[in-house]
Amino acid sequence: MLHAAINEAKAEDPEVDVSEVSSPVSLPAISLLSPKAMDTAGRIIKFEEEQREKAKVALKLRQEMQEKLMVEVASSGSEQLKRFEEFMELKQRQEYQSMRDMMDRETKESIGRQEKLKEEQRHRMKILNLRLREAEQQRMREAELERQRQSEGRERLRNLNTIQEEILQLNQLLEPSTQTKTSVPPASLSSYSTRGNQLCSQVSEVVRKTAEGEFPSVEDMTVAERALHEMRALIRLMQEEVAKAQEKKKKDQEDEEERRKQVELHAQQEAQKKAAQSAKEKAQRKGLQNRAEDTTLKWYKELQASAAQCAQSFEQLNTPKDNQTKKLKLELQKAASIPVSQISSNSGSQLREIFDKIDKLLSGRGVVSGGKSISTSQHPQGLDFVSYKLAEKFVKQGEEEVASHHEAAFPIAVVASGVWELHPRVGDFILAHLHKKCPYAIPNYPPMKDGTAVEDYQKILGYRVDDSGVEGQDSFLKRMSGMIRLYAAMIQLRWPYSSKQGPVPHGLNHGWRWLAQMLNMEPLADITATLLFDFLEVCGNALMKQYQGQFWKLILLLKEEYFPRIEAVTSSGQMGSVIRLKQFLETSLQSRQISPPKGQLSSNFWRS
């Protein structure tokens, strides 16, 4: 029974330590059982002990398994906790990264919006600055145009006053005098006086406009100049009529006094008329029909007198007697001519070096020529000699270099213009040499004087005459064309590095004067059409920009009124220049534009 209870307890709770269960009744010290019973009891006890040992071993194994299971459970829980913590940490990082990415995107968008606003602001500021700069440039242009208008207006006003003074003085010559009354019919004198008073009234009407504070316009000046031209024509007509009347009176007296010589005198008069008619026809063949205005001729004579006086001043140096002076003369002449010969359109820096060398020479400083240092201060007449020869060389370049290569006019002209501005005396000499070699640059058609040889007269007209005879017309036109092109380039160019302010010494106003005077003179066959085309091709664009509407009026006048007169004096073998001029005028009037001349120096040229 006792063992059964113990076994039951083990079955119910294997973990119960059976060793702790003791028998409630102490076994008797003395066995009262039989040997068989004792053996059975011993086996029972032994079995119980074996079972107890087995139970201990099983319990120990179970305890180890429980401990191992607990360790595994604890380890698994710890790993799961770690994974959970890692998962939570990953989730936190992801949320942080997402938040950070969102903040970065918002920051970038904000920065982008700020940059866009800044760019828009910069663009608006750039446009505003550009508009302000354009407004300032426009204001400066308008101010410059206003200053130029005022300057031109004052110049026209001075010219108008000069014209009025001259026309009033000429009108006094039209008043009938005691001598003219006896030789000229009163009706003729009265018509001259009436027309003279009308012309004076026309000019006075123009002057009256200026009394209100306005400057005379180009149209007003044209009216005044035409009135002056007509007044001069009236004076010439009256003088011719007076001369004819006096001559007739003289002839009548001679007829009365010398009737015996009437036949001989008549024959002489007929011979004189035939000679005069022959000379006139010969002059017409050479294109001589008119001459320049008195003021222009006065200006021309002053320039020639100044050049002649300069040439006279260095006569001693020009015709040296000792070898040292001869050597100095040659070196000065080379120093003046070689730089001008080197002028080209290769580069702006080279052109500036040439200009500086010429400027130094004219300023009395030493320059290197042919490996030697030379200066105008080495001789008292050195500066006059160099100025004269330098001007002569410039004109010769136009006569030769520009005549062959039209585009060469611009580099030569810009250097000449710069020298002219710094040394005005050289500019006067350039004009004097130009007028002497090309009288059409004045413009002037010198009349043939009595007793002048044909060869001498052709030299006056600009022809080259030597032992082989007079040069051909093509060669003559080519040289005149080169010099007119050089002149047309000089009046529109200014040395870009000039430090002087104000107008150039010989600017576009002189080109306008030249063109107007050409149209006021009877055209000559061949030469007039050639020079008008050359001048307008080089200078037309600059005159168009300067005078705008007035320029187109002048071109229209040239096309409709003056050009038919050119055609009338042109023969069939001289139509080449006329056709070129006609095409140029028609193209210009149709497009209302004249293209800039070929070879004009650009701003990039001066950076080369």
PDB file of N, CA and C in Angstrom, residues 3 6-7 10 17-19 21 27 40-58:
ATOM      1  N   HIS A   3       3.960   1.563  -1.062  1.00  0.00           N
ATOM      2  CA  HIS A   3       4.636   1.683  -2.369  1.00  0.00           C
ATOM      3  C   HIS A   3       3.675   2.129  -3.434  1.00  0.00           C
ATOM      4  N   ILE A   6       3.299   5.787  -3.190  1.00  0.00           N
ATOM      5  CA  ILE A   6       4.490   6.482  -3.699  1.00  0.00           C
ATOM      6  C   ILE A   6       4.460   6.493  -5.218  1.00  0.00           C
ATOM      7  N   ASN A   7       4.150   5.365  -5.819  1.00  0.00           N
ATOM      8  CA  ASN A   7       4.107   5.289  -7.268  1.00  0.00           C
ATOM      9  C   ASN A   7       3.060   6.232  -7.851  1.00  0.00           C
ATOM     10  N   LYS A  10       4.386   9.718  -7.844  1.00  0.00           N
ATOM     11  CA  LYS A  10       5.340   9.897  -8.934  1.00  0.00           C
ATOM     12  C   LYS A  10       4.619  10.085 -10.237  1.00  0.00           C
ATOM     13  N   ASP A  17      10.470  14.753  -5.486  1.00  0.00           N
ATOM     14  CA  ASP A  17      11.658  13.977  -5.082  1.00  0.00           C
ATOM     15  C   ASP A  17      11.193  12.870  -4.161  1.00  0.00           C
ATOM     16  N   VAL A  18      11.275  11.625  -4.633  1.00  0.00           N
ATOM     17  CA  VAL A  18      10.791  10.479  -3.853  1.00  0.00           C
ATOM     18  C   VAL A  18      11.693  10.189  -2.701  1.00  0.00           C
ATOM     19  N   SER A  19      12.860  10.794  -2.812  1.00  0.00           N
ATOM     20  CA  SER A  19      13.803  10.531  -1.714  1.00  0.00           C
ATOM     21  C   SER A  19      13.366  11.204  -0.459  1.00  0.00           C
ATOM     22  N   VAL A  21      10.290  11.330   0.461  1.00  0.00           N
ATOM     23  CA  VAL A  21       9.098  10.660   1.052  1.00  0.00           C
ATOM     24  C   VAL A  21       9.580   9.519   1.955  1.00  0.00           C
ATOM     25  N   LEU A  27      10.420   0.706   9.754  1.00  0.00           N
ATOM     26  CA  LEU A  27      10.484  -0.754   9.601  1.00  0.00           C
ATOM     27  C   LEU A  27      11.017  -1.374  10.900  1.00  0.00           C
ATOM     28  N   THR A  40      11.316 -10.934  -1.699  1.00  0.00           N
ATOM     29  CA  THR A  40      10.363 -10.109  -2.447  1.00  0.00           C
ATOM     30  C   THR A  40      10.439  -8.683  -2.002  1.00  0.00           C
ATOM     31  N   ALA A  41      10.514  -8.500  -0.677  1.00  0.00           N
ATOM     32  CA  ALA A  41      10.605  -7.125  -0.142  1.00  0.00           C
ATOM     33  C   ALA A  41      11.879  -6.475  -0.593  1.00  0.00           C
ATOM     34  N   GLY A  42      12.934  -7.298  -0.605  1.00  0.00           N
ATOM     35  CA  GLY A  42      14.233  -6.708  -1.067  1.00  0.00           C
ATOM     36  C   GLY A  42      14.156  -6.290  -2.519  1.00  0.00           C
ATOM     37  N   ARG A  43      13.564  -7.178  -3.316  1.00  0.00           N
ATOM     38  CA  ARG A  43      13.441  -6.836  -4.734  1.00  0.00           C
ATOM     39  C   ARG A  43      12.590  -5.567  -4.923  1.00  0.00           C
ATOM     40  N   ILE A  44      11.530  -5.540  -4.082  1.00  0.00           N
ATOM     41  CA  ILE A  44      10.668  -4.351  -4.159  1.00  0.00           C
ATOM     42  C   ILE A  44      11.466  -3.102  -3.849  1.00  0.00           C
ATOM     43  N   ILE A  45      12.223  -3.239  -2.764  1.00  0.00           N
ATOM     44  CA  ILE A  45      13.018  -2.069  -2.362  1.00  0.00           C
ATOM     45  C   ILE A  45      14.017  -1.723  -3.438  1.00  0.00           C
ATOM     46  N   LYS A  46      14.674  -2.735  -4.005  1.00  0.00           N
ATOM     47  CA  LYS A  46      15.655  -2.520  -5.055  1.00  0.00           C
ATOM     48  C   LYS A  46      14.982  -1.875  -6.286  1.00  0.00           C
ATOM     49  N   PHE A  47      13.776  -2.432  -6.599  1.00  0.00           N
ATOM     50  CA  PHE A  47      13.039  -1.886  -7.733  1.00  0.00           C
ATOM     51  C   PHE A  47      12.691  -0.433  -7.487  1.00  0.00           C
ATOM     52  N   GLU A  48      12.274  -0.225  -6.235  1.00  0.00           N
ATOM     53  CA  GLU A  48      11.930   1.156  -5.879  1.00  0.00           C
ATOM     54  C   GLU A  48      13.125   2.071  -6.010  1.00  0.00           C
ATOM     55  N   GLU A  49      14.249   1.584  -5.584  1.00  0.00           N
ATOM     56  CA  GLU A  49      15.468   2.402  -5.695  1.00  0.00           C
ATOM     57  C   GLU A  49      15.807   2.637  -7.152  1.00  0.00           C
ATOM     58  N   GLU A  50      15.681   1.595  -8.008  1.00  0.00           N
ATOM     59  CA  GLU A  50      15.970   1.749  -9.424  1.00  0.00           C
ATOM     60  C   GLU A  50      15.017   2.770 -10.052  1.00  0.00           C
ATOM     61  N   GLN A  51      13.705   2.575  -9.581  1.00  0.00           N
ATOM     62  CA  GLN A  51      12.741   3.513 -10.123  1.00  0.00           C
ATOM     63  C   GLN A  51      13.035   4.930  -9.670  1.00  0.00           C
ATOM     64  N   ARG A  52      13.507   4.978  -8.407  1.00  0.00           N
ATOM     65  CA  ARG A  52      13.846   6.310  -7.870  1.00  0.00           C
ATOM     66  C   ARG A  52      15.002   6.896  -8.626  1.00  0.00           C
ATOM     67  N   GLU A  53      15.959   6.092  -8.968  1.00  0.00           N
ATOM     68  CA  GLU A  53      17.121   6.585  -9.721  1.00  0.00           C
ATOM     69  C   GLU A  53      16.692   7.005 -11.118  1.00  0.00           C
ATOM     70  N   LYS A  54      15.865   6.136 -11.732  1.00  0.00           N
ATOM     71  CA  LYS A  54      15.356   6.469 -13.053  1.00  0.00           C
ATOM     72  C   LYS A  54      14.583   7.777 -13.033  1.00  0.00           C
ATOM     73  N   ALA A  55      13.765   7.868 -11.896  1.00  0.00           N
ATOM     74  CA  ALA A  55      12.969   9.105 -11.781  1.00  0.00           C
ATOM     75  C   ALA A  55      13.873  10.303 -11.643  1.00  0.00           C
ATOM     76  N   LYS A  56      14.976  10.151 -10.876  1.00  0.00           N
ATOM     77  CA  LYS A  56      15.914  11.290 -10.713  1.00  0.00           C
ATOM     78  C   LYS A  56      16.542  11.658 -12.052  1.00  0.00           C
ATOM     79  N   VAL A  57      16.981  10.546 -12.769  1.00  0.00           N
ATOM     80  CA  VAL A  57      17.633  10.804 -14.073  1.00  0.00           C
ATOM     81  C   VAL A  57      16.648  11.479 -15.019  1.00  0.00           C
ATOM     82  N   ALA A  58      15.391  10.943 -15.027  1.00  0.00           N
ATOM     83  CA  ALA A  58      14.373  11.523 -15.915  1.00  0.00           C
ATOM     84  C   ALA A  58      14.071  12.963 -15.548  1.00  0.00           C
TER      85      ALA A  58
END
